[in-house]
Each structure stands twice: as C-alpha cells, then as structure tokens.
Short mmCIF file of C-alpha atoms in Angstrom, two decimals:
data_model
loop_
_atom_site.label_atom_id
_atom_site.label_comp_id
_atom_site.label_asym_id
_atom_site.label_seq_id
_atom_site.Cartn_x
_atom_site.Cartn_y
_atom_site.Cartn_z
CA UNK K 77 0.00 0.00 0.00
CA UNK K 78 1.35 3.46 -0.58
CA UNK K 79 0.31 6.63 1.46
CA UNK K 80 0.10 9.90 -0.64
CA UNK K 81 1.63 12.70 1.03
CA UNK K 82 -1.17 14.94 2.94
CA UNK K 83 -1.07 18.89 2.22
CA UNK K 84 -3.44 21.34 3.55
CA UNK K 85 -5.28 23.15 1.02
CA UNK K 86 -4.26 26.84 1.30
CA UNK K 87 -6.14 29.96 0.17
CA UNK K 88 -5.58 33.87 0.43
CA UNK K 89 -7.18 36.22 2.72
CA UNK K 90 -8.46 40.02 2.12
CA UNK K 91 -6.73 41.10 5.02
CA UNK K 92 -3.38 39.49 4.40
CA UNK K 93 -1.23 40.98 1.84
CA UNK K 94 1.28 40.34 -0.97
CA UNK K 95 -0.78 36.94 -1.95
CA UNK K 96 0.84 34.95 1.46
CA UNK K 97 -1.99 32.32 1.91
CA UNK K 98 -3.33 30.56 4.71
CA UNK K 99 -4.06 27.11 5.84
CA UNK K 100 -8.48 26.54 6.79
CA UNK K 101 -7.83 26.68 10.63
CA UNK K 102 -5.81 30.03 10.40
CA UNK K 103 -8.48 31.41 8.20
CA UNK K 104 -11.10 30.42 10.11
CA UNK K 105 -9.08 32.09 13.82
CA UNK K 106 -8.59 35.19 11.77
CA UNK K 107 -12.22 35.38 11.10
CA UNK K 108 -13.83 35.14 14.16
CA UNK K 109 -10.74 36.68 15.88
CA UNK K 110 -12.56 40.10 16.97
CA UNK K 111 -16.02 37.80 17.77
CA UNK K 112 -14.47 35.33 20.08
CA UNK K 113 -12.76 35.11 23.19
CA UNK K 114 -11.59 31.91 23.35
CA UNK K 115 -9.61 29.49 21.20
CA UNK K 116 -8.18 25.84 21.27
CA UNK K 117 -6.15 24.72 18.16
CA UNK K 118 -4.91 21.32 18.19
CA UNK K 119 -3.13 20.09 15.05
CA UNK K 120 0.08 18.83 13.87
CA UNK K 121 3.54 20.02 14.62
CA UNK K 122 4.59 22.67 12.05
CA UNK K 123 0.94 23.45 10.93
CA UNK K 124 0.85 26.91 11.54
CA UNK K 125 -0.42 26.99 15.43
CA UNK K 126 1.84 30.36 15.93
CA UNK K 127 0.75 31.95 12.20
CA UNK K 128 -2.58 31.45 13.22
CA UNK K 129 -2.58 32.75 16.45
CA UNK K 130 0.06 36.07 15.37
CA UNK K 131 -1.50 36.87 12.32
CA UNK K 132 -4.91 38.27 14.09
CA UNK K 133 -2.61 40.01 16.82
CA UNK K 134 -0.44 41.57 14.59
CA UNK K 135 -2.96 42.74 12.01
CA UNK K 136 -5.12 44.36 15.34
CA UNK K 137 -1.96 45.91 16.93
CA UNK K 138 -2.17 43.69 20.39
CA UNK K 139 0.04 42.70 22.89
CA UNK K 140 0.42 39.35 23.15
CA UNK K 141 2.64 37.14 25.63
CA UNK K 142 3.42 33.83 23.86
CA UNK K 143 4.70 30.47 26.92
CA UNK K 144 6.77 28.03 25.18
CA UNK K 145 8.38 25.24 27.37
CA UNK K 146 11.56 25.59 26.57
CA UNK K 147 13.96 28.40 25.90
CA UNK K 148 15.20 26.83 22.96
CA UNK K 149 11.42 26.27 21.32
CA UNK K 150 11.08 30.01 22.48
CA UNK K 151 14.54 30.66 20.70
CA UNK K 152 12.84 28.92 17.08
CA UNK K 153 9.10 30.19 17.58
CA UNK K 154 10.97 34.04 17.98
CA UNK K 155 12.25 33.25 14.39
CA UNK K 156 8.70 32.08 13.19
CA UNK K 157 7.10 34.78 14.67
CA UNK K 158 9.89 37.51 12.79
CA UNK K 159 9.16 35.81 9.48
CA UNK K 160 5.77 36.62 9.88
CA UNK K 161 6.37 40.14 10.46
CA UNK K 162 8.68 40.49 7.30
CA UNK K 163 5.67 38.29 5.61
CA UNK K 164 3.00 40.70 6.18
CA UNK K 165 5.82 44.38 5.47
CA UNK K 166 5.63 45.45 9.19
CA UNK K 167 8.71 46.22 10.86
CA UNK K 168 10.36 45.02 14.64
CA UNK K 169 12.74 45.70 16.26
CA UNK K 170 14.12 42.65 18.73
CA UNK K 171 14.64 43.79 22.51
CA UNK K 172 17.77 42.30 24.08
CA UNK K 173 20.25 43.47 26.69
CA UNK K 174 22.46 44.54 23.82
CA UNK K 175 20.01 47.11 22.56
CA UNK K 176 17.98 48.23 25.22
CA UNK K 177 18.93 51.92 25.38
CA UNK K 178 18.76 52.18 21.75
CA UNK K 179 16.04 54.54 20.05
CA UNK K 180 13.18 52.50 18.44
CA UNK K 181 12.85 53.74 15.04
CA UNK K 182 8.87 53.58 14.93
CA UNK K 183 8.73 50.27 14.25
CA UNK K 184 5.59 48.29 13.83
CA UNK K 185 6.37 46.24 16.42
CA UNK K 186 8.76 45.05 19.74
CA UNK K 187 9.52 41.49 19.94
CA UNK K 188 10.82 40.40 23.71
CA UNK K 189 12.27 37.13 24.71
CA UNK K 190 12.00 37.43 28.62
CA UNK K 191 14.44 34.53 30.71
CA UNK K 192 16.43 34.63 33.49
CA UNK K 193 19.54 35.02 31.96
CA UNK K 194 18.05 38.05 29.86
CA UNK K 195 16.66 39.69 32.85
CA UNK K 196 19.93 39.36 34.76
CA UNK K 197 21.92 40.46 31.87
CA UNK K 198 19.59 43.66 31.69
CA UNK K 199 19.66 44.19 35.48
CA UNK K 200 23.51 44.60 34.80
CA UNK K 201 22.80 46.95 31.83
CA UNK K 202 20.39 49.11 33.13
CA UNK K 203 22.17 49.22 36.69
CA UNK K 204 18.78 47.93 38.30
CA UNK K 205 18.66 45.89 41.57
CA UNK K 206 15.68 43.58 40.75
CA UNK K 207 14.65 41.48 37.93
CA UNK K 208 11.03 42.67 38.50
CA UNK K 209 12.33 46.32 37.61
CA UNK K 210 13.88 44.74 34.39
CA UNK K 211 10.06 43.13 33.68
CA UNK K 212 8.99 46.52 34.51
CA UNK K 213 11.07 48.51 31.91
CA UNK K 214 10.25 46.06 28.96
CA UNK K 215 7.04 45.85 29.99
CA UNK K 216 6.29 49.27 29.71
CA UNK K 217 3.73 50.85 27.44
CA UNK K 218 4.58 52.06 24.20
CA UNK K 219 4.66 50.33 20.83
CA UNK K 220 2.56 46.65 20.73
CA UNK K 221 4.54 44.35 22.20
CA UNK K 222 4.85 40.47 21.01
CA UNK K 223 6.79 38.66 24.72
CA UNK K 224 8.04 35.19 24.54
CA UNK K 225 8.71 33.51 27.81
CA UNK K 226 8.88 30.18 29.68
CA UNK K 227 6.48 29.28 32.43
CA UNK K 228 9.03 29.75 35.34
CA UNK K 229 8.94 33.15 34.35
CA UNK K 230 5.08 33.23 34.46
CA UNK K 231 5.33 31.53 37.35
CA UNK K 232 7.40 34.28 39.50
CA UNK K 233 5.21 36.94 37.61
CA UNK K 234 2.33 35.90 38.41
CA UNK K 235 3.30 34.55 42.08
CA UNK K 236 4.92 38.06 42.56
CA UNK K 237 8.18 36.65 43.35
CA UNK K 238 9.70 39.19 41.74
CA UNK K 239 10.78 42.25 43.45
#
C-alpha cells in the first residue's frame, strides 16, 4: 500500500497581503478573531499553530505574551514569529540586553524574549537591583509588544516573586 503525502489546502485572505496564503484553521481564527474570546487549536507540529494565532494580533496591533516550554522552542518560535512580520511588510525591532537603550525607530512592532539570563543580563545593563524592575522597563507601554517567555517566568510573575 502506498500513502500519498497529505497537504493542507491553502487559500488567500483580504486582510493578508502580498498573496501569502493561509491554511483553513488560520483562516477560520482570523475570522472570528474580533467575535471570540476563546480558542483551542490542536493540530500537527509545524501546521501553523503560531501563524494562526500572530496573524490576528499583529494585524489588530495587540500585545500578546506567547509560553513556550523551553527556551530553545522560544529561541525557534521568535524566528517564526519575525518571518511573519517580514511576511506581512511590518517592521520590529528585537529587545535584548544589547540594545535596550537604543532609540526605536517607529517600528511596527517590539519582539521580547523574557528569561532569566536576559533579565539578569539587563539588570547589569540598566544598573537595576531587581529582575522585577527589568520586567517593569520592557514591559512598559509604548509600541505593541509580542513577549516570549517560559512558564518559570510566568510563574514568578504571576506569584509576585519578583521584586
């Protein structure tokens, strides 16, 4: 017996430009994006779980914190989530400890990758005493904000265990 390959059928959207098409279920989220408040999407690995959930964000100029894991899936679903910037013409600019002071340009958007070692490393930048004032400062309100973190750091944000 032989197995065909299977392939989603994809399609464009209105709302997404230069032609990049879309697999049914990220269609669909994208649709009913402003009329629901809830979502579960369960397929595959490599189906498109993080295009369909960024797309809709992006396109309504949300913040969004994203919990991977693992710092390296965080690491790989950072890159995803840049491609899909450059996909749709908006532009980013990528937090780190490197570039913190820097002047944003007016980008689009901030992408943040948020784990201990980054907040340390920024504590030492910024000359703060507590990680919490490093959450604070990239945290802070300005342009949308797209966060990537692991669920320790949830955890201590949400447990206030940060200072």
């Amino acid at each position: 017996m032989k197995v065909n390959v299977y392939q989603l059928p994809v399609s464009p959207h209105p709302r997404i430009p230069n032609g990049l098409k879309l697999y049914p279920h990220q269609i669909e989220i994208l649709d009913k994006w402003e009329h629901t408040n809830t979502f579960l999407l369960v397929t595959k690995t490599g189906s498109g779980k993080t295009r369909a959930a960024t797309i809709p964000i992006i396109l309504n100029k949300e913040n969004a914190v994203f919990i991977y894991p693992t710092n390296a899936l965080i690491f790989d679903q950072e890159k995803s989530i840049i491609n899909i910037l450059k996909n749709l013409n908006l532009s980013f600019r990528t937090i780190t400890p490197e570039n913190i002071t820097g002047k944003s340009s007016g980008e689009d958007y901030e992408i943040i990758r948020i784990d201990a070692f980054i907040l340390e490393q920024l504590c030492m930048k910024l000359n703060l005493k507590y990680k919490g004032d490093a959450l604070h400062f990239l945290l802070s309100p300005g342009r949308p904000k797209i966060i990537l973190m692991n669920p320790d750091i949830l955890y201590l944000l949400v447990s206030l265990k940060y200072k």
